[in-house]
Amino acid sequence: MIVGVLNLQGAVSEHVDMLAQCQVEAKLIKKVGDLTGIDGIIIPGGESTVIYKLLVQEQLLDPLKKLIHAGFPVFGTCAGLVLLTQPKAFGVLKAEVVRNGFGRQKDSFEQAISVAGFDAPFHGVFIRAPYLTAVDESVTVLATIDDDKVIAAQYEHTLVTAFHPELTGDTRFHEKFIRLIEKRQDFFSPNA
């Protein structure tokens, strides 16, 4: 298995390190040709506006959007969540996003969160974090904060977190994404 990590801006090396901990090969994605040979892609945290502009500049937006809408597994953290929700970017997740929902950089915080399917709390690192509201019933909510702010969710082949699991040393979200890719591979396997 090879997982691509979008390498335009943001927490790229941290995701590569987490994939290595999961014993999965990472491939840095900077141009369209890099999309060949990967089984899924991570869109890291960073600045969503900058990443969007670079996606357009590098002519990656449309090819990646087509892949994602065709069922290609994708994991978006923080800015990645924003891009996967916004219609002008990827628009695959049916929900409304509140950018910088918890405030500015100085309002960043860490908190233990309960995640559906995890047997122990996950240490959430929130840096200028977004959150989701008006989540479509087709989206599975994995975690909320303050009762109604959705901070982790899954829709078919798309996994998102408002926080940064790559900054924790806890591989459970990356493992969840790897299992999502494996299920997708089994579904399309000619021997399945």
Short mmCIF file of C-alpha atoms in Angstrom, two decimals:
data_model
loop_
_atom_site.label_atom_id
_atom_site.label_comp_id
_atom_site.label_asym_id
_atom_site.label_seq_id
_atom_site.Cartn_x
_atom_site.Cartn_y
_atom_site.Cartn_z
CA MET A 1 0.00 0.00 0.00
CA ILE A 2 1.19 3.50 -0.86
CA VAL A 3 -0.55 6.54 0.64
CA GLY A 4 -0.04 9.94 -0.93
CA VAL A 5 0.42 13.02 1.23
CA LEU A 6 -0.40 16.31 -0.47
CA ASN A 7 2.86 18.23 -0.28
CA LEU A 8 1.88 21.82 -1.04
CA GLN A 9 1.79 23.35 2.44
CA GLY A 10 1.12 22.30 6.02
CA ALA A 11 1.89 19.34 8.29
CA VAL A 12 3.30 17.04 5.61
CA SER A 13 6.28 15.39 7.33
CA GLU A 14 4.20 14.63 10.42
CA HIS A 15 1.74 12.58 8.33
CA VAL A 16 4.64 10.80 6.62
CA ASP A 17 6.01 9.90 10.07
CA MET A 18 2.63 8.58 11.21
CA LEU A 19 2.31 6.42 8.09
CA ALA A 20 5.80 5.04 8.75
CA GLN A 21 4.70 4.13 12.29
CA CYS A 22 1.81 2.25 10.66
CA GLN A 23 4.33 0.52 8.37
CA VAL A 24 2.80 2.08 5.26
CA GLU A 25 4.80 3.75 2.50
CA ALA A 26 4.12 7.44 1.90
CA LYS A 27 4.49 9.29 -1.40
CA LEU A 28 4.67 13.08 -1.56
CA ILE A 29 2.19 14.60 -4.01
CA LYS A 30 3.20 17.90 -5.65
CA LYS A 31 2.05 17.48 -9.25
CA VAL A 32 -0.50 15.50 -11.25
CA GLY A 33 1.96 12.75 -12.21
CA ASP A 34 2.54 11.99 -8.54
CA LEU A 35 -1.04 10.70 -8.22
CA THR A 36 -0.08 7.54 -10.11
CA GLY A 37 0.41 4.44 -8.00
CA ILE A 38 -1.17 5.62 -4.74
CA ASP A 39 -4.02 3.89 -2.94
CA GLY A 40 -5.32 6.89 -0.97
CA ILE A 41 -4.34 10.45 -0.15
CA ILE A 42 -4.02 12.62 2.94
CA ILE A 43 -4.75 16.35 2.71
CA PRO A 44 -2.91 17.81 5.71
CA GLY A 45 -3.64 20.71 7.97
CA GLY A 46 -2.20 24.09 7.06
CA GLU A 47 -3.90 27.12 5.54
CA SER A 48 -6.86 26.05 3.39
CA THR A 49 -6.81 29.18 1.20
CA VAL A 50 -3.10 28.73 0.41
CA ILE A 51 -3.51 25.00 -0.26
CA TYR A 52 -6.49 25.70 -2.55
CA LYS A 53 -4.53 28.30 -4.55
CA LEU A 54 -1.58 25.90 -4.89
CA LEU A 55 -3.90 23.07 -5.98
CA VAL A 56 -5.17 25.33 -8.76
CA GLN A 57 -1.69 26.61 -9.64
CA GLU A 58 -0.23 23.09 -9.87
CA GLN A 59 -3.31 21.91 -11.84
CA LEU A 60 -4.00 19.29 -9.18
CA LEU A 61 -7.49 20.40 -8.13
CA ASP A 62 -9.54 18.95 -10.99
CA PRO A 63 -7.74 15.58 -11.31
CA LEU A 64 -7.84 15.06 -7.55
CA LYS A 65 -11.47 16.14 -7.37
CA LYS A 66 -12.39 13.58 -10.05
CA LEU A 67 -10.54 10.83 -8.17
CA ILE A 68 -12.20 11.68 -4.86
CA HIS A 69 -15.68 11.90 -6.37
CA ALA A 70 -15.08 8.51 -8.03
CA GLY A 71 -14.50 6.93 -4.62
CA PHE A 72 -10.76 7.39 -4.05
CA PRO A 73 -9.98 7.22 -0.28
CA VAL A 74 -9.06 10.58 1.25
CA PHE A 75 -8.22 11.73 4.78
CA GLY A 76 -8.39 15.46 5.50
CA THR A 77 -7.11 17.01 8.72
CA CYS A 78 -7.98 20.59 9.72
CA ALA A 79 -7.47 22.52 6.45
CA GLY A 80 -8.04 19.21 4.64
CA LEU A 81 -11.48 19.01 6.28
CA VAL A 82 -12.24 22.54 5.04
CA LEU A 83 -11.21 21.71 1.46
CA LEU A 84 -13.16 18.44 1.39
CA THR A 85 -16.30 20.28 2.52
CA GLN A 86 -16.13 23.45 0.41
CA PRO A 87 -17.93 23.12 -2.95
CA LYS A 88 -15.34 25.28 -4.77
CA ALA A 89 -12.61 22.86 -3.68
CA PHE A 90 -13.60 19.17 -3.41
CA GLY A 91 -17.13 19.41 -1.97
CA VAL A 92 -17.38 15.70 -1.23
CA LEU A 93 -18.51 15.97 2.41
CA LYS A 94 -22.11 17.13 2.81
CA ALA A 95 -21.87 19.52 5.75
CA GLU A 96 -21.24 23.17 6.48
CA VAL A 97 -17.81 24.12 7.74
CA VAL A 98 -17.01 26.90 10.19
CA ARG A 99 -13.41 27.92 9.46
CA ASN A 100 -11.32 28.87 12.51
CA GLY A 101 -14.39 27.87 14.49
CA PHE A 102 -12.63 27.87 17.85
CA GLY A 103 -10.80 31.14 17.29
CA ARG A 104 -7.42 32.33 16.14
CA GLN A 105 -3.94 30.89 16.71
CA LYS A 106 -3.86 32.13 20.32
CA ASP A 107 -7.05 30.16 21.00
CA SER A 108 -5.47 26.83 20.07
CA PHE A 109 -5.99 24.09 22.65
CA GLU A 110 -5.64 20.39 23.40
CA GLN A 111 -8.40 18.19 24.76
CA ALA A 112 -9.21 14.51 25.26
CA ILE A 113 -12.11 13.56 23.01
CA SER A 114 -14.35 10.52 22.78
CA VAL A 115 -14.33 8.98 19.31
CA ALA A 116 -16.88 6.43 18.11
CA GLY A 117 -15.16 3.06 17.78
CA PHE A 118 -12.11 3.98 19.90
CA ASP A 119 -11.80 2.25 23.27
CA ALA A 120 -10.01 5.20 24.91
CA PRO A 121 -10.14 8.99 24.46
CA PHE A 122 -8.04 10.55 21.68
CA HIS A 123 -5.79 13.51 22.46
CA GLY A 124 -7.06 16.25 20.13
CA VAL A 125 -4.69 19.05 19.11
CA PHE A 126 -6.76 21.99 17.85
CA ILE A 127 -4.89 24.75 16.00
CA ARG A 128 -7.15 27.38 14.43
CA ALA A 129 -9.47 24.44 14.03
CA PRO A 130 -12.67 24.33 11.99
CA TYR A 131 -15.75 22.34 12.87
CA LEU A 132 -18.78 21.04 10.97
CA THR A 133 -22.46 21.89 11.35
CA ALA A 134 -25.57 20.91 9.39
CA VAL A 135 -24.06 17.48 8.72
CA ASP A 136 -26.03 15.43 6.19
CA GLU A 137 -27.53 12.18 7.49
CA SER A 138 -25.30 10.27 5.04
CA VAL A 139 -22.24 11.39 7.05
CA THR A 140 -21.20 9.35 10.10
CA VAL A 141 -20.26 11.63 13.00
CA LEU A 142 -17.28 10.16 14.87
CA ALA A 143 -16.70 12.90 17.47
CA THR A 144 -18.20 16.16 18.69
CA ILE A 145 -17.15 18.84 21.12
CA ASP A 146 -19.35 21.28 23.06
CA ASP A 147 -22.26 18.92 22.24
CA ASP A 148 -22.92 20.09 18.68
CA LYS A 149 -19.63 20.91 16.95
CA VAL A 150 -18.62 17.97 14.74
CA ILE A 151 -14.85 17.49 14.84
CA ALA A 152 -14.45 14.05 13.22
CA ALA A 153 -16.59 12.39 10.58
CA GLN A 154 -16.62 9.83 7.79
CA TYR A 155 -18.55 9.70 4.55
CA GLU A 156 -17.97 6.53 2.54
CA HIS A 157 -14.31 6.80 1.47
CA THR A 158 -13.72 10.20 3.10
CA LEU A 159 -12.37 10.62 6.65
CA VAL A 160 -11.95 14.06 8.26
CA THR A 161 -10.77 15.52 11.55
CA ALA A 162 -10.86 19.15 12.66
CA PHE A 163 -7.81 18.52 14.82
CA HIS A 164 -4.29 17.24 14.07
CA PRO A 165 -3.87 13.52 14.85
CA GLU A 166 -0.46 13.65 13.13
CA LEU A 167 0.86 15.78 16.02
CA THR A 168 0.01 13.28 18.75
CA GLY A 169 1.95 10.06 18.25
CA ASP A 170 -1.41 8.21 18.41
CA THR A 171 -1.83 6.32 15.13
CA ARG A 172 -5.49 5.31 15.53
CA PHE A 173 -6.90 7.76 12.95
CA HIS A 174 -4.20 6.84 10.43
CA GLU A 175 -4.93 3.16 11.10
CA LYS A 176 -8.63 3.86 10.54
CA PHE A 177 -7.79 5.47 7.20
CA ILE A 178 -5.60 2.50 6.22
CA ARG A 179 -8.50 0.12 7.00
CA LEU A 180 -10.76 2.30 4.86
CA ILE A 181 -8.29 1.94 1.96
CA GLU A 182 -8.09 -1.84 2.52
CA LYS A 183 -11.89 -2.15 2.43
CA ARG A 184 -11.95 -0.14 -0.79
CA GLN A 185 -9.24 -2.37 -2.31
CA ASP A 186 -11.18 -5.51 -1.30
CA PHE A 187 -14.32 -4.10 -2.90
CA PHE A 188 -12.55 -3.57 -6.23
CA SER A 189 -10.38 -6.70 -6.09
CA PRO A 190 -11.10 -9.13 -8.97
CA ASN A 191 -10.76 -12.01 -6.47
CA ALA A 192 -13.22 -10.59 -3.93
#
